[in-house]
mmCIF file of C-alpha atoms in Angstrom:
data_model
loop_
_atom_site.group_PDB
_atom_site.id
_atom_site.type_symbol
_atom_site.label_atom_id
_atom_site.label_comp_id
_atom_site.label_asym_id
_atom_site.label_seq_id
_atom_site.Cartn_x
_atom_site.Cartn_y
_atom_site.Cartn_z
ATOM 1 C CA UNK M 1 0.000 0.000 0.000
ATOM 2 C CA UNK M 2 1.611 3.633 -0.693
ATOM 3 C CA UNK M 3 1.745 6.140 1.792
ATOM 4 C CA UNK M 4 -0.913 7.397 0.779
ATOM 5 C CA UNK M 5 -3.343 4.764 0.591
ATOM 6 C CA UNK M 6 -1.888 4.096 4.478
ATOM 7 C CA UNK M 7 -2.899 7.434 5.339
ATOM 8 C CA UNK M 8 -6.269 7.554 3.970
ATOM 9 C CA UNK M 9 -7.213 4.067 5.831
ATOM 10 C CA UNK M 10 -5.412 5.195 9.410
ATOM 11 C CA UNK M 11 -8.027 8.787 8.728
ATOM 12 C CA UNK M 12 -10.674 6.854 7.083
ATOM 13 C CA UNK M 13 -11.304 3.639 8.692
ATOM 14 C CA UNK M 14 -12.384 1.946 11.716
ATOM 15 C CA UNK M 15 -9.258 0.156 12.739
ATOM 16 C CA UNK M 16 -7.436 1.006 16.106
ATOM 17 C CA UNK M 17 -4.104 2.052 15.094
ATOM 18 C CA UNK M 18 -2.554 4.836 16.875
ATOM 19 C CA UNK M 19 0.586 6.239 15.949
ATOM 20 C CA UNK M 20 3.448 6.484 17.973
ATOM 21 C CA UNK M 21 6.040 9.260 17.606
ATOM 22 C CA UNK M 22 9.807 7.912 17.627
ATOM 23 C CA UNK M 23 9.305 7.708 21.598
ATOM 24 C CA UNK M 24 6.600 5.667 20.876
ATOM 25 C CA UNK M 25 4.100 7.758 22.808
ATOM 26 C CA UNK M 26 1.075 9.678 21.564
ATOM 27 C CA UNK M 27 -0.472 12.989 23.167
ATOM 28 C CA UNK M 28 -3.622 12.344 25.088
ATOM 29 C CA UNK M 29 -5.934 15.085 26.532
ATOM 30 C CA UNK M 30 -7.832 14.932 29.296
ATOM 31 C CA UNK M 31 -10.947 16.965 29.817
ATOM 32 C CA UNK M 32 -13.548 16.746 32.714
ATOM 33 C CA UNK M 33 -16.490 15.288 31.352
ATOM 34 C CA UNK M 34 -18.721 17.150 33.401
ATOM 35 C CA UNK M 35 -17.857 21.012 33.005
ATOM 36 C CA UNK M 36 -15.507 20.330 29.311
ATOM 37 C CA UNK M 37 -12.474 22.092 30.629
ATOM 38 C CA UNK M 38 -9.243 21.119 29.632
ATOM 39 C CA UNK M 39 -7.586 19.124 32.881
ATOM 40 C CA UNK M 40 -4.163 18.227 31.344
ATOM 41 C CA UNK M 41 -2.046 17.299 28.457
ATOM 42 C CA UNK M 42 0.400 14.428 29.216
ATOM 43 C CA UNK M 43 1.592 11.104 27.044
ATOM 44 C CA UNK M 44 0.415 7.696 26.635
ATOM 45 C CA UNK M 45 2.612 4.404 25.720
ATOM 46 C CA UNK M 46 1.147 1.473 23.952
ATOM 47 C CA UNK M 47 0.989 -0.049 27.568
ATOM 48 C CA UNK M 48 -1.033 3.225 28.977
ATOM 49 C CA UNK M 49 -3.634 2.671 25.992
ATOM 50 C CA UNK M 50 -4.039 -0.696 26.687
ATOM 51 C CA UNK M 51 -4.692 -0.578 30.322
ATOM 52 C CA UNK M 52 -6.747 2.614 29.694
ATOM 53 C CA UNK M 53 -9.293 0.593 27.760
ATOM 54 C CA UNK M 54 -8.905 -2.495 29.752
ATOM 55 C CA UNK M 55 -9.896 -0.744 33.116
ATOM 56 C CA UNK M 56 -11.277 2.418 32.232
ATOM 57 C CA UNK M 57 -8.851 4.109 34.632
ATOM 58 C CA UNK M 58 -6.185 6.560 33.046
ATOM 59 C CA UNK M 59 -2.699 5.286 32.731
ATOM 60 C CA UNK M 60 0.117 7.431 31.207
ATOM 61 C CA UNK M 61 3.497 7.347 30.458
ATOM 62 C CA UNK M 62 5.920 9.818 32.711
ATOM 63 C CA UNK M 63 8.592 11.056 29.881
ATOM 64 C CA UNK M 64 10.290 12.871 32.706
ATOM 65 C CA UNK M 65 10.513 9.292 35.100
ATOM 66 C CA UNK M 66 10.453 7.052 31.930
ATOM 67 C CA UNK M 67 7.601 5.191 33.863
ATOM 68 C CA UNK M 68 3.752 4.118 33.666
ATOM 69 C CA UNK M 69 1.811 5.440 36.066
ATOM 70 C CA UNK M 70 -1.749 5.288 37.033
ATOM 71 C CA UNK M 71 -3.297 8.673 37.446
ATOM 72 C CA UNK M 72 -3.728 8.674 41.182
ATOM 73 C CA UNK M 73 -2.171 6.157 42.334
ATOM 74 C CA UNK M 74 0.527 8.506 44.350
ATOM 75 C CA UNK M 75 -2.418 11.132 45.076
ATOM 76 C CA UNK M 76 -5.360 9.109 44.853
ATOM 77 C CA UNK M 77 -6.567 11.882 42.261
ATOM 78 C CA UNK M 78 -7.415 9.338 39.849
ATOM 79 C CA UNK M 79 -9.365 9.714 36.920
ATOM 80 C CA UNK M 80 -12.322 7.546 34.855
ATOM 81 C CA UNK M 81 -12.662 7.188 31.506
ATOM 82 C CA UNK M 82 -16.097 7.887 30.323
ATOM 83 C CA UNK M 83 -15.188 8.336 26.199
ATOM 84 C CA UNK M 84 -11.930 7.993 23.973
ATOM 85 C CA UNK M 85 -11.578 9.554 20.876
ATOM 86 C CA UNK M 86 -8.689 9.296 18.477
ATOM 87 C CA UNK M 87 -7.790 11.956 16.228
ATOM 88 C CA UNK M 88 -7.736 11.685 12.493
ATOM 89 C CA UNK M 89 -4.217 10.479 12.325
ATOM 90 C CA UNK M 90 -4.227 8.479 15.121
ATOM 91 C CA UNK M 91 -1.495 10.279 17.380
ATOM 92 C CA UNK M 92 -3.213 11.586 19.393
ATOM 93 C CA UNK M 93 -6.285 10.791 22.084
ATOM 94 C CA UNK M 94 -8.946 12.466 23.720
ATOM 95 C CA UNK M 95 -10.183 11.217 27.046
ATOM 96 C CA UNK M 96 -13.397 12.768 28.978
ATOM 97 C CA UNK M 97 -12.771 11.690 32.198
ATOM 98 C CA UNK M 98 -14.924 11.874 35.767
ATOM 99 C CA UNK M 99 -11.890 13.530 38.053
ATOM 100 C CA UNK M 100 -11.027 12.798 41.431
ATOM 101 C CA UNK M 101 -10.247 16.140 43.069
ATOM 102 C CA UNK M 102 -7.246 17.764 41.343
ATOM 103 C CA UNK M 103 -5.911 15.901 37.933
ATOM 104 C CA UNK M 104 -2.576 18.640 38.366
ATOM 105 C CA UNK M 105 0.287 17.906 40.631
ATOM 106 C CA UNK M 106 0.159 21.004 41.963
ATOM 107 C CA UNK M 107 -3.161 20.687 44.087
ATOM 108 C CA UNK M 108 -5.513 22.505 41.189
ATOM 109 C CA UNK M 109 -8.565 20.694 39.301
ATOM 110 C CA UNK M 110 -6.564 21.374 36.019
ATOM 111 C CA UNK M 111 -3.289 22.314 34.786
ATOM 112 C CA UNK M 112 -3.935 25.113 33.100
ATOM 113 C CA UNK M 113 -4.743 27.748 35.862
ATOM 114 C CA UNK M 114 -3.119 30.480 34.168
ATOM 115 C CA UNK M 115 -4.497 32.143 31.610
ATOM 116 C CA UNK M 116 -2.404 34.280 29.119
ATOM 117 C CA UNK M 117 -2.799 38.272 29.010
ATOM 118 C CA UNK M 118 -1.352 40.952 27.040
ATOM 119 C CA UNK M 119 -1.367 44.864 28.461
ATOM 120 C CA UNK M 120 1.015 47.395 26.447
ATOM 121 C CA UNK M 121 2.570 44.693 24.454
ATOM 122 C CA UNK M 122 3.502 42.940 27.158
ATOM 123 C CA UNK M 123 2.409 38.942 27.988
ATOM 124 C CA UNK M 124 2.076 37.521 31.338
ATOM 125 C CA UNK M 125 -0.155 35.080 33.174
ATOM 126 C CA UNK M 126 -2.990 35.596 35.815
ATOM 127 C CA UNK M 127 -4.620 33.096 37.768
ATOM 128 C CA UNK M 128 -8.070 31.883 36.992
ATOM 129 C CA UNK M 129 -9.414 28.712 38.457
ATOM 130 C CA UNK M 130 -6.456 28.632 40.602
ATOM 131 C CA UNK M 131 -7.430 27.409 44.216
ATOM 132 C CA UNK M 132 -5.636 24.088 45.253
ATOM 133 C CA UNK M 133 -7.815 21.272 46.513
ATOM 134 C CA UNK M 134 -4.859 19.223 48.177
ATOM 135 C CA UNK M 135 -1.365 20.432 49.671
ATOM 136 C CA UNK M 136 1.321 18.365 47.187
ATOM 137 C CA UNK M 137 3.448 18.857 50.044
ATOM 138 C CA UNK M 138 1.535 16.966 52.357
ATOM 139 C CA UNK M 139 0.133 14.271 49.093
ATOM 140 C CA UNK M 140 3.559 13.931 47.690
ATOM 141 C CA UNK M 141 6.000 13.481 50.344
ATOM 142 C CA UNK M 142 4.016 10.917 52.374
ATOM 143 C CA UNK J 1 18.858 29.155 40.279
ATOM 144 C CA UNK J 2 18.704 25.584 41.129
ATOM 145 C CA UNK J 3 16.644 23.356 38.411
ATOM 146 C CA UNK J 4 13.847 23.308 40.977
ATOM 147 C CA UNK J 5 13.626 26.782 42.147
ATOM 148 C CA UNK J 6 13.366 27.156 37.965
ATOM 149 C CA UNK J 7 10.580 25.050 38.097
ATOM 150 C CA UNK J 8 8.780 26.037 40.624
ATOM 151 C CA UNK J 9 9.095 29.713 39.200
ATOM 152 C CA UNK J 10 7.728 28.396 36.043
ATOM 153 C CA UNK J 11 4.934 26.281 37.564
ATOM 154 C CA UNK J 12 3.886 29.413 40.231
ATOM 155 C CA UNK J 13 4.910 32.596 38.622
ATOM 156 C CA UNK J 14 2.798 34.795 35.796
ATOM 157 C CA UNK J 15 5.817 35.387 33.838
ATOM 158 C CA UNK J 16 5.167 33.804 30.366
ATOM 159 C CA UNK J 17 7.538 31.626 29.946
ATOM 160 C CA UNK J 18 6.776 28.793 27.605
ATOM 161 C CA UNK J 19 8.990 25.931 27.751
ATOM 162 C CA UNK J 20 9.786 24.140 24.237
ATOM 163 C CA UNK J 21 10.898 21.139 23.165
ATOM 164 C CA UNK J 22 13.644 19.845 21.316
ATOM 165 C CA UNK J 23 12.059 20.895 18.102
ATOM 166 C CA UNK J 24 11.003 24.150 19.725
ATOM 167 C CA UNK J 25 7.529 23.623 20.171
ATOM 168 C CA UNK J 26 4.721 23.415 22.691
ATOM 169 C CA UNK J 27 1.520 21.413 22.366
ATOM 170 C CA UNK J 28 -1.773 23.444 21.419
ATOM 171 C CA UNK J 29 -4.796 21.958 22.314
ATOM 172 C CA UNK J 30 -7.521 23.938 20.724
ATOM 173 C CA UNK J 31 -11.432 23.809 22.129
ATOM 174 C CA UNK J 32 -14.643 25.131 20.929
ATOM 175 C CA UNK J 33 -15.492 27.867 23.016
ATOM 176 C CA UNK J 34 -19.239 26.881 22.448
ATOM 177 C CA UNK J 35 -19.465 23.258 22.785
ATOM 178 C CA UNK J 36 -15.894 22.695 24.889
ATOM 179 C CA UNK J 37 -15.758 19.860 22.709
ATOM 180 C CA UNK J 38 -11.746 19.104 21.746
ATOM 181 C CA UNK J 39 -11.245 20.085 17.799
ATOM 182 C CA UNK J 40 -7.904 19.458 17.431
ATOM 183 C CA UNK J 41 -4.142 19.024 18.729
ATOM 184 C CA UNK J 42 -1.080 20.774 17.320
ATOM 185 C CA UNK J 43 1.883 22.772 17.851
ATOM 186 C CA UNK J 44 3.550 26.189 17.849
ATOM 187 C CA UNK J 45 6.858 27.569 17.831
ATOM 188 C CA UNK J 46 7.900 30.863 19.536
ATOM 189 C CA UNK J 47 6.700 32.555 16.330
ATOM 190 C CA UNK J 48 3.401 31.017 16.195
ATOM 191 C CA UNK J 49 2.690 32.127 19.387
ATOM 192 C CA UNK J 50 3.540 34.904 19.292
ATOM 193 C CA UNK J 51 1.058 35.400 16.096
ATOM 194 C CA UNK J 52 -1.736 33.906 17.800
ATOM 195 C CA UNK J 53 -1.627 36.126 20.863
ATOM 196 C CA UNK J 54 -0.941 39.026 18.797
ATOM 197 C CA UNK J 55 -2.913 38.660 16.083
ATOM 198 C CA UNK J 56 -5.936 36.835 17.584
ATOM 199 C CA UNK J 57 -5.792 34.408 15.257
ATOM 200 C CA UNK J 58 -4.805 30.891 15.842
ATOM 201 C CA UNK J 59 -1.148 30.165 13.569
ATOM 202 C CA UNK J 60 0.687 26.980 14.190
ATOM 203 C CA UNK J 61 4.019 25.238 12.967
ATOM 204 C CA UNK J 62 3.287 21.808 10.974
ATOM 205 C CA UNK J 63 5.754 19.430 11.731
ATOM 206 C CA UNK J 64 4.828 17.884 8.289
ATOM 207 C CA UNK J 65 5.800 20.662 6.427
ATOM 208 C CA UNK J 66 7.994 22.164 8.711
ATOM 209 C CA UNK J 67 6.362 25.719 8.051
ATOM 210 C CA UNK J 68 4.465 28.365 9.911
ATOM 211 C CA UNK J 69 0.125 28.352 9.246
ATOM 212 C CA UNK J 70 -2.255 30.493 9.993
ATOM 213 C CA UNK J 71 -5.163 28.137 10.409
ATOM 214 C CA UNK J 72 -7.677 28.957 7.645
ATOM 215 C CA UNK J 73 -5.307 30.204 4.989
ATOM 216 C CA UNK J 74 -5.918 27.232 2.534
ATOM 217 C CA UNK J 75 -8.879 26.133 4.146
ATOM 218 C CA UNK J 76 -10.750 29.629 4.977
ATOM 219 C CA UNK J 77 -11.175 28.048 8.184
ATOM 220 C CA UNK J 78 -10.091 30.558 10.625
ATOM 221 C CA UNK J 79 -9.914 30.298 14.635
ATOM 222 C CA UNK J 80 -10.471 32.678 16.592
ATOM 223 C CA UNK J 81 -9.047 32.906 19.868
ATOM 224 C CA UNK J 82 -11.341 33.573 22.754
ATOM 225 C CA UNK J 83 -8.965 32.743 25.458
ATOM 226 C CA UNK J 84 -5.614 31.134 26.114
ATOM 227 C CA UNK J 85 -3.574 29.425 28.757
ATOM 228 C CA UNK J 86 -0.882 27.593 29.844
ATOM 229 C CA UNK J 87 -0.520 24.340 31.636
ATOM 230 C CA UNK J 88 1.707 23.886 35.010
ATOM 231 C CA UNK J 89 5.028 23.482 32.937
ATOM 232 C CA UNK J 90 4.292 25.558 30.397
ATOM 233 C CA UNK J 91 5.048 23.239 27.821
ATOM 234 C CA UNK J 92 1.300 23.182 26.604
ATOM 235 C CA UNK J 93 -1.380 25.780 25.434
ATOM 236 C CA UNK J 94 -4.715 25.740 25.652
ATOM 237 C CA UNK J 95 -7.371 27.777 23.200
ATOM 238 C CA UNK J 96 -10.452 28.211 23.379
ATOM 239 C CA UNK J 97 -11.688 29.398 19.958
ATOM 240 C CA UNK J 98 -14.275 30.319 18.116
ATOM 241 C CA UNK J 99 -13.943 28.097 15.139
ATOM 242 C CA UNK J 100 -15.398 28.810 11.645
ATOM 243 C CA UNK J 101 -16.817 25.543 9.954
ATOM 244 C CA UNK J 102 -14.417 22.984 10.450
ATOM 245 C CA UNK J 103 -10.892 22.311 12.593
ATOM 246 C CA UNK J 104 -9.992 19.019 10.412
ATOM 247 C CA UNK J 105 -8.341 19.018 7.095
ATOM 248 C CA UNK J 106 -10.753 15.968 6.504
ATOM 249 C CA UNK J 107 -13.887 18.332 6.584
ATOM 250 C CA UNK J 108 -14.944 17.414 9.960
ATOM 251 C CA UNK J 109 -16.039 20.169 13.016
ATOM 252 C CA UNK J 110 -13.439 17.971 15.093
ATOM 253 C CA UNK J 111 -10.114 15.889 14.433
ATOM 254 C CA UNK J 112 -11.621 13.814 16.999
ATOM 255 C CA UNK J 113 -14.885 12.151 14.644
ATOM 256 C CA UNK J 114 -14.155 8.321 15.694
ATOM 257 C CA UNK J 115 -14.485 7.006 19.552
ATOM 258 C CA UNK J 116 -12.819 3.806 20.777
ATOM 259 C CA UNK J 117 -15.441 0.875 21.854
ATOM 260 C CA UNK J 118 -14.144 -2.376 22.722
ATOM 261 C CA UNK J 119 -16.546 -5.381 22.412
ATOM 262 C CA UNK J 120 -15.126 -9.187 23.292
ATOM 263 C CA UNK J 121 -12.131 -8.006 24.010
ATOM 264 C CA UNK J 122 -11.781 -6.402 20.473
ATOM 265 C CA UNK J 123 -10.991 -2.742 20.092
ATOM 266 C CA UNK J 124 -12.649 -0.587 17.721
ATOM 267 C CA UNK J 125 -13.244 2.483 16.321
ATOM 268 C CA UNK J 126 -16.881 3.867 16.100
ATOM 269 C CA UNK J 127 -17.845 7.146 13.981
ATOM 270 C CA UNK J 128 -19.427 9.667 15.903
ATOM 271 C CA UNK J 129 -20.307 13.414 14.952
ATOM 272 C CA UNK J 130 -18.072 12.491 11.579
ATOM 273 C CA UNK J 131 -20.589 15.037 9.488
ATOM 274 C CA UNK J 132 -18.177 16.512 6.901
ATOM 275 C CA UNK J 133 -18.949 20.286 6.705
ATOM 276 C CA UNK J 134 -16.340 20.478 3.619
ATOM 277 C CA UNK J 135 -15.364 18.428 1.043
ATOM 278 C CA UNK J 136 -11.359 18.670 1.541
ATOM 279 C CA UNK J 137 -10.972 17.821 -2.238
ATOM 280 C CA UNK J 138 -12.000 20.751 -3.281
ATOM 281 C CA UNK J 139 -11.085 23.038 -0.572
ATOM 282 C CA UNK J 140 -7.256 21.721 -0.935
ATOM 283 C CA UNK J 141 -6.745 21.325 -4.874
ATOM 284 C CA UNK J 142 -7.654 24.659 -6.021
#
């Protein structure tokens, strides 16, 4: 099959066949399946996927600690999978997820608790959604 | 600064201070600021972002073609950015856009047309709001 004719099935068709960068990991994002915010952005191995669907819980793949990890299973912040997507080309997913307190390490519902502002020309952040719902001191360092 | 006193600057300050890879790029996870559904994943370089937040409009860098877009420029399918933010790390963006017709070169609303199902062990893919809004053979060989 050409390229091309690879391409058009892996958009196209129903096969499961996600495509792994040269880490072999694709991007997965997680979004709370209640309220449709983004929670976080993180990686997925062919062994996160599989246990993903397999249990319904989120697994991911730590680049920084070259491990799989269940989310939660240090915090007990864990998260479960109500829907998958993939996206056209297959490398990357889309979770909506029921969350268990805080899906970011440092205490907040999501990740992304800064929102980006320009005044004058200049960009910074401000907080938004920022309040912490655990102390990663206390969670982390048990 | 120590590597974690870095960190934690990056992770709890609201200096904008995105953190890119390798390549040079962040992750963009762009949302309908309607629906919150996810309509596609992609990335930006320092110049792309710099577009975006200046301009509005969403640009990003294809890896594929190794080029600065502004989304819509082929297509006519502009974004248009309603808010952004950054993750904990700062190595992801989040946009929430107000998206005209469709995000996916295929002609769908969403990249993200096809869910995962599993049956017997078996896993799947199932369409599911897969409506094209655009036929991308015309849009793309003008």
């Amino acid at each position: 099959m050409s390229t091309s004719a690879h391409s058009h099935d892996r958009e196209e068709g129903l096969a499961f066949q996600p495509k792994f960068d040269a880490s072999g990991l694709v991007t997965c994002v997680a979004t709370d399946a209640a309220s449709g915010d983004v929670l976080m952005v993180a990686h997925m191995n062919e062994e996160a996927l599989r246990r993903t669907i397999a249990s319904g819980d989120a697994w991911y793949f730590s680049r920084a600690r070259n491990a799989l990890w269940r989310k939660g299973e240090s915090s007990g912040q864990t998260q479960r999978v109500v829907e998958m997507r993939m996206d056209c080309d297959q490398d990357a997913v889309w979770i909506r997820v029921e969350q268990t307190g805080a899906a970011c390490h440092t205490g907040r519902r999501s990740c992304f608790y800064r929102k980006v502002t320009t005044a004058e020309g200049d960009t910074r952040l401000s907080f938004v959604d920022a309040e912490r719902l655990f102390d990663p001191a206390a969670v982390y360092r048990k």
